C-alpha atoms as one frame of an Amber mdcrd trajectory, in Angstrom:
protein
   0.000   0.000   0.000   1.563   3.283  -1.052   1.068   6.716   0.501  -1.548
   7.836  -2.022  -3.704   4.772  -1.415  -3.381   5.242   2.347  -4.335   8.914
   2.049  -7.367   8.140  -0.098  -8.564   5.567   2.417  -8.373   8.144   5.200
 -10.770  10.552   3.437 -11.040  14.334   3.209 -10.030  16.739   5.976 -12.547
  19.159   7.529 -11.389  21.785  10.044 -13.295  24.282  12.137 -12.081  27.898
  12.110 -13.149  30.729  14.395 -10.183  33.092  14.416  -8.747  31.851  17.728
  -5.118  30.780  18.167  -6.309  27.247  18.904  -8.222  27.132  15.613  -5.217
  28.505  13.733  -3.101  25.639  15.088  -5.822  23.216  13.997  -5.842  24.715
  10.493  -2.055  24.387  10.235  -2.216  20.712  11.249  -5.211  19.991   9.022
  -3.571  21.575   5.972  -0.458  19.436   6.397  -2.643  16.352   6.833  -4.684
  17.133   3.714  -1.465  17.606   1.734  -0.156  14.247   2.951  -3.411  12.554
   1.964  -3.548  14.254  -1.426  -7.056  15.482  -0.667  -8.747  18.878  -0.534
  -9.127  20.834   2.703 -12.519  22.082   3.908 -12.475  25.191   6.106 -15.726
  25.529   8.060 -16.926  28.552  10.007 -20.327  28.366  11.683 -22.112  31.607
  12.580 -24.889  29.790  14.487 -27.312  32.523  13.427 -30.124  29.988  12.972
 -30.430  29.244  16.697 -30.217  32.956  17.549 -32.441  34.195  14.708 -35.248
  35.566  16.968 -32.705  37.737  18.814 -30.753  38.994  15.804 -31.629  41.823
  13.475 -30.950  41.541   9.762 -27.973  43.884  10.121 -26.516  41.821  12.989
 -26.897  38.628  10.969 -25.163  40.239   7.998 -22.350  41.459  10.258 -21.746
  37.973  11.663 -21.685  36.496   8.185 -19.221  39.152   6.948 -16.990  38.433
   9.925 -17.212  34.717   9.192 -16.166  35.222   5.576 -13.195  37.304   6.714
 -12.119  34.530   9.102 -12.398  31.972   6.297 -10.444  34.188   3.882  -7.645
  34.711   6.418  -7.424  30.977   7.107  -7.371  30.188   3.385  -4.568  32.715
   2.818  -2.509  31.160   5.614  -2.974  27.698   4.096  -2.058  28.913   0.597
   1.178  30.416   1.912   2.305  26.996   3.203   0.598  24.691   0.706   0.004
  26.559  -2.565  -0.866  23.303  -4.354  -3.654  22.422  -1.921  -7.289  22.783
  -2.967  -9.159  24.723  -0.268 -12.956  24.827   0.011 -14.499  27.467   2.280
 -17.825  26.686   3.955 -19.836  29.362   5.798 -22.567  27.627   7.818 -25.558
  29.237   9.499 -26.014  26.424  12.031 -24.130  25.310  15.150 -20.389  24.583
  14.784 -20.406  20.880  15.717 -23.375  20.089  13.471 -21.806  22.030  10.602
 -18.530  20.100  10.885 -20.345  16.752  10.951 -22.441  17.755   7.936 -19.427
  18.703   5.816 -17.487  15.608   6.882 -20.473  13.438   5.871 -19.667   9.714
   6.017 -15.928   9.604   5.425 -14.247  12.907   6.294 -11.903  13.506   9.212
 -12.906  16.426  11.444 -10.140  18.541  13.007 -10.712  20.850  15.982  -8.447
  22.865  18.256  -8.232  22.322  21.983  -9.711  25.793  22.520  -7.562  26.691
  25.549  -6.409  30.315  25.989  -3.542  30.042  28.458  -2.962  28.850  32.004
  -4.740  25.727  33.172  -7.558  26.369  30.682  -5.137  25.539  27.862  -5.400
  21.892  28.933  -9.151  21.781  28.510 -11.200  21.033  25.430 -13.955  23.545
  24.703 -17.662  22.830  24.332 -17.548  22.635  20.520 -14.720  20.116  20.630
 -16.420  18.019  23.298 -19.713  17.979  21.420 -17.980  17.069  18.164 -15.989
  14.233  19.741 -19.055  12.868  21.521 -21.384  12.943  18.513 -19.222  12.327
  15.441 -19.578   9.102  13.473 -16.320   9.790  11.577 -12.761  10.303  12.905
 -12.076  13.464  14.915  -8.625  14.926  15.567  -8.110  17.192  18.569  -4.966
  19.225  17.899  -2.931  19.410  21.081   0.709  19.699  22.090   3.629  20.576
  19.835   2.385  20.103  16.277   5.460  21.339  14.397   7.279  18.010  14.816
   4.181  15.883  14.320   5.440  14.586  10.970   8.543  12.974  12.501   7.286
  11.363  15.710   5.996   7.785  15.621   2.259   7.173  15.398   0.977   5.669
  18.643  -2.207   3.571  18.676  -3.968   2.522  21.881  -5.300  -1.035  21.458
  -7.695  -2.397  24.081  -8.981  -5.538  22.364  -9.663  -7.126  18.976 -12.411
  -4.577  18.248  -9.684  -1.930  17.937  -8.378  -3.462  14.715 -10.127  -0.688
  12.762  -8.382   1.910  14.922  -5.034   0.187  14.356  -5.616   0.219  10.596
  -6.191   3.975  10.613  -3.029   4.430  12.685  -1.092   2.280  10.202  -2.245
   4.434   7.284  -1.300   7.591   9.187   2.166   6.148   9.879   2.620   5.253
   6.201   1.785   8.816   5.149   4.355  10.200   7.591   6.957   7.509   6.807
   7.364   6.797  10.528   7.001   3.641  12.650   3.730   2.569  14.256   3.621
   1.678  17.958   0.688  -0.412  19.170   0.273  -0.106  22.926  -2.063  -2.274
  25.005  -2.615  -0.886  28.515  -4.855  -2.575  31.047  -5.836  -1.530  34.553
  -3.878  -3.499  37.117  -5.745  -2.247  40.189  -7.287  -5.053  42.208 -10.822
  -4.254  43.448 -11.033  -3.361  47.136 -11.711  -6.415  49.281 -10.858  -8.887
  46.511  -8.891 -11.937  47.583  -5.791 -12.900  45.683  -6.119 -16.195  43.841
  -3.449 -18.815  43.179  -0.334 -17.605  41.426  -1.042 -19.740  38.384  -4.523
 -18.193  38.184  -3.033 -14.693  38.222  -0.617 -15.659  35.473  -3.445 -17.044
  33.362  -5.413 -13.813  33.827  -2.391 -11.735  32.752  -1.987 -13.837  29.621
  -5.672 -13.475  28.816  -5.416  -9.700  29.175  -2.654  -9.520  26.559  -4.132
 -12.027  24.100  -6.043  -9.468  21.965  -2.891  -7.419  21.264  -0.888 -10.143
  19.444  -3.902 -10.881  17.243  -4.192  -7.238  16.187  -0.429  -6.925  15.716
  -0.271  -9.980  13.456  -3.088  -8.669  11.276  -1.541  -5.184  10.954   1.866
  -6.631  10.041   0.197  -8.854   7.465  -1.822  -6.038   5.880   0.969  -3.410
   6.004   4.204  -5.359   5.335   6.150  -2.207   4.423   5.450  -0.599   7.816
   7.701  -0.903  10.874   5.413  -1.976  13.730   6.362  -2.062  17.407   4.011
  -3.562  19.978   4.008  -3.830  23.739   1.634  -4.133  26.679   1.682  -2.495
  30.079  -0.270  -2.968  33.278  -1.031   0.339  34.954  -3.068   1.819  37.776
  -4.144   4.566  35.353  -4.758   3.711  31.704  -5.238   7.359  30.630  -2.164
   8.430  32.591   0.029   5.831  30.898  -1.213   6.796  27.435  -0.723  10.508
  28.152   2.867   9.793  29.223   3.449   7.735  26.064   2.112  10.592  23.931
   5.191  12.657  24.869   7.159  10.610  22.335   4.505  10.469  19.585   3.566
  12.708  16.677  -0.025  11.429  16.706  -2.053   9.318  19.139  -4.844   7.243
  17.582  -7.469   5.741  19.874 -10.878   4.146  19.480 -13.577   6.328  21.016
 -15.808   4.620  23.548 -19.018   5.919  25.062 -19.485   5.515  28.786 -21.477
   2.392  29.614 -24.881   2.844  31.206 -25.360   6.333  29.757 -28.204   7.081
  27.381 -27.062   9.395  24.607 -23.614  10.717  23.629 -20.944  10.475  26.309
 -17.185  10.085  26.574 -15.377   7.409  28.536 -12.833   8.363  31.179  -9.850
   7.351  29.041 -11.079   9.226  25.958 -11.789  12.376  27.946  -8.426  12.205
  29.692  -6.568  11.940  26.391  -8.326  14.811  24.606  -7.768  16.984  27.679
  -4.148  16.163  28.502  -2.261  14.399  25.667   1.028  15.921  24.529   0.335
  15.446  20.804  -2.687  15.560  18.492  -5.264  12.862  19.287  -7.276  11.110
  16.574 -10.417   9.379  17.832 -11.871   6.585  15.708 -15.526   5.597  16.336
 -15.770   2.002  17.547 -18.435  -0.136  15.931 -17.992  -3.321  17.921 -17.186
  -6.629  16.287 -17.494  -5.235  12.759 -13.974  -3.837  13.101 -12.629  -6.938
  14.766 -10.376  -9.753  13.665 -13.145 -11.651  11.955 -13.494  -8.937   9.289
 -10.379  -8.525   7.195 -11.389  -5.681   4.904  -8.897  -2.814   4.827 -11.276
  -0.346   3.226
């Protein structure tokens, strides 16, 4: 599989712009990603005038739309300065930002958002638009965090929980191929024993440890088979904090790819503790891949 094929499989790139420094960083990352994929870049600015229509005069609506066009033009000029060959499509939406991004991305685009922080501790936190987009998207979402300038050279890190993360690992493999860097598959499981639990026989504990790591070799073998030209490293680690271990590992990565998981027992969109921890604290951009259960697992070998 060559870089062009990998880029085509990853789809178009859609980025939200609002004039903030966080959005500008997201645009810079998204433009480089679109260039790597050989695809066009969609710049989306949402005025959200539809939800505020009863409170806005015609002049106020026109002012917001003019401001939105100026933001889009400035972002497009910045992209053209770095990537003059890149096709840029500007989209001015009247609806809410998250809905507008999902609409433009459709069924196969990758959505890119900034972390929205503005200094101090708030720079660690993802804003409401980013959280809503991550929680509701049915396509990949990248939250641009950390130092993005060296993102092309650092290895791609993929968090693999079980065999249902094969789809996530495939996306990570394609991203690594585009960057011409190695792929690291990391399986982290929680090693905290429940309070009050009695320790079983030593051979039972060993069997449990082996069972915990069984899904990772299966995923690794499939990725190495499907991407023979890619250097793949794989390891597992028991930890008291799965998100903490992955955040630490992200210090040495150019991109962290993880399967998004909704919190169990919650009706409606929600983020699991690990997913939320990564989009809030990772040291590199985080790409979240929607998990669709067994359909992405080892029993389905399609690479499309």
